Amino acid sequence: SQPGFCLCLHSYVASSKIEPFYKGGKVQISKDEKYIFCTCGSRVNVLEISTGKIIHSVEHDDQEDITSFALSCDDELLVTASRALLLKQWDWRQAQCTRSWRAIHTVPVASMTFDSTSTLLATGGCDGTIKLWDVVKQYCTHNLKGSSGVVHLVQFHPDISRLQLFSSSLDCGIRLWDLSSSQCVCVLQSHYSAVTSLSFSPDGDTMVSSGRDKICTVWDLKSRKAKRTVAVYEAVEGVVLLPENEDLSQIGVKSKGLHFITAGSKGILRVWEASTGRCVYTQTAVSEEEEEEEEEKDDDPRSLTYLLHLPSSSRLAAVTAEHNILLYQLPGLTTQQQFVGYNDEVLDVKFLGKDDSHIVVATNSCQLKVFELLTNSCQILSGHTGQSPPLLNHTVANNDICMFDSGQVHCVAQGSSHTNAVGSITCSRLKASFLVSGSQDCTVKVWDLPPDLSVTGADIHQLTPRTTEKAHDKDVNSVAVSPNDKLLASGSQDRTAKLWTLAGEGNVSLLGVFRGHRRGIWAVCFSPVDQVLATTSADGTTKLWSLQDFSCLKTFEGHDASVLKVVFVSRGTQLLTSGSDGLVKLWTIKTNECVKTLDAHQDKVWGLHGSRKDDKMVTGSADSNITVWVDVTEVELAEEQAKQEDQILKQQELSNLLHEKKYLKALGLAISLDQPHTVLTVIKAIRQVEDSSELLEKTVLKLRLDQKESLLRYCVMWNTNARNCQDAQAVLQVLLTHLPPEELLQYQGARAHLEGLIPYTERHMQRIGRLLQASMFLNYMWQKMRVAGAPSSMGQDEEMDTTPLAQPFFMIDKEKGMGSGDEEKRDGDDSDSGQDEDPNCPVEEEEEDDEVSVTKKASSTSGRVENGESTKTNGNHHSENEESSEEEDLEEDEKDQTTVKVLKHLPVSSTPQCQTFAS
């Protein structure tokens, strides 16, 4: 690099994404407690709990939203139902549909569940009917009618020997169905609102039901009557009976008997004693003022919508209205893991923690999320975010400023002074001594931070502003502090950016105004090395300004819409900008050009932040996606070079295997390289050996399933080229002959591949047909012509050989002459060969009379050739006369007659002069 220029220019590639995986609906956890199954539109996603990653996803081909799903109790089968009234059975580990059938329901399926044996599936429809399916024998066993409205709950009794099914619909009753008689034996009436969940005791004689009417009912299933109704004072969405043989004294379980835990609209877990109806434990203390606010809110994002029990690991899983999945550990109900299913619009993102191991995300909700990049596990707070190590700042819509200790993740300070929403906040750069906020009230405030702010304590520090300045005429969208903490920049909707001094007794003094943008300014940022300020605007441009004379140094144009964020990277020699067009652009300042455009989002990229080492960055968009980008450094280039060297070594190994005729290993290695031409080379080598068909068949059939799938894909490519079509057809013959259609159709894209083979195969067949037709015409011409320049002893015209060009030899008998009978046989041969000629040949009608005269002349005259010896042709026609002639030849051979084979070659380098037979 040149002196004064950057030492290392960066170029980023996407490393990982945090995408929505749950947008509401049913949630189920596998029996082995390793996976969470949840719906996301037209997909069911499988989340691995240990890593927080989506490892599998199944989706209906029609891309209709999935209305319900059920995982079997043995974790083997997954069945989904879509709005298209189609039920699909999945091998979810392979993401393959193994069976699909039409639901008999006339409207979408609202609920479904498996029995404990994983052989019966119950579906409750919006049409008020319940169907039971035998998933092994694949037929409908029951059609239960009588429910009113949507059947939103179906559940089998855990004791399968009782053959009982419970259901609930809009009439708020719990129906008990006897499956042996297909009759509803009773309706349990207690709730006055929708029944949301059922939980059974270990002996199966007691059941607890929950409802949105703010009560839970304990049922005696022997007498089928309510034992107790418990008022829980919240709409309950989930209830779980706690195990009786565990020490749960930490959550208030101090007596024997049944206890259950509830989750509902208050967003907390509470433990109840079934015998007395008392609440013995509340997860968090809620003030009376907060309780009043919660009662007024029907859509509190903290409310819980599902509660699931994980008995093997003694955990509980709760699902919130904001699509977060929380795992609690018994017996203390301590938070173990939190997963965010849906972020909604991402407004800002920042790196956090040592080595930038976490990212903090602000969305348009009242919750703040801190993700651990390694596991995608999340800590959920309240508020919107800015960031400054080691403290995490955030602003909220009620005009307050809160600060969180990034290690302890709890609020340590709070300030209230702005009269409108706070739009931007930044902290001092050298040490955490002050912070600056900009608001929609057009003011900029500087806040002093106490020195013991990070000390853990019960009290929250109350912040007071040391100075307030009326900075702009419109909303303040962005504020930034210079690297030396002496300057402050602000950008506003009034199209101007301003430079302020922070020196002195805490007063803010205006130094200058940056004018030039045609629309409002969204972001301001100081260069880390130069006396330069960067601004972005809704006019689609990014500008660099001199801090000395406030002049515009450079203008970067390239975004099609508003430029929302800007950061300096590569020691101040490059810029990263993000815009409303969903693009992130990397600019080199010296050349004033965009060197890379990163396209990873479908909507406004509000969040953009680079790590301290510039080795990675993170972006957040209004499309709810968060993308982590890493720099393509020499390490990545070295890895790419190592991959290339590895491929070279594999090519050498492949050559050795072919030389040693180890074709199976060679074919497997070629497929692993994913190079169709290399695989074709191995196929051609196999087809060149003796018994190639048998060898090819054995080799292909020994391949693994995934290797056969790749081979089928390669055949489609080879078949498009006439040069390689024979090799493709040879492999296809093996696959289509020996593999059952069910296996072939399981290959990824098999239908498209097989459909792609048809037109090219038909084209090859037509081409071969035309060649065969042309060769038959040449055969006919050869039969009707003789070579010019024959010996003068040929006094008489002779019949030409009827042997096809593929076998140009004659049988010459030196002992026996040709009689008139032989000539008549040859005449028959001529007429037969005429039937095989090209029907489009125009020579047939013109030479018809000549053919008749020739045959008559040949039958009345004995032609003598080569010292008076007669000739006889050995054709390939299979007429009766020819067969009898061959029998006579065999008899002559038995009489020691000598037969000599003479190979007669045709000249091909020059055009022979031919003479047509004349009468």
Coordinates of C-alpha atoms in Angstrom, one line a residue, residues 32 130 162 180 225 277 311 339 364 432 436 631 704 794 854:
D32 CA -36.0 -36.2 24.3
I130 CA -63.2 -34.4 15.1
R162 CA -59.3 -46.0 28.7
S180 CA -64.9 -47.6 21.7
K225 CA -67.4 -33.7 38.5
G277 CA -57.0 -23.0 45.9
P311 CA -40.1 -33.8 32.9
F339 CA -35.1 -17.6 22.4
N364 CA -40.2 -1.2 17.8
A432 CA -17.8 6.6 30.9
V436 CA -25.4 13.0 25.3
D631 CA -14.0 -9.4 6.9
R704 CA -24.6 -44.1 -1.4
M794 CA -17.4 -59.6 -66.7
V854 CA -32.6 -56.6 -65.0

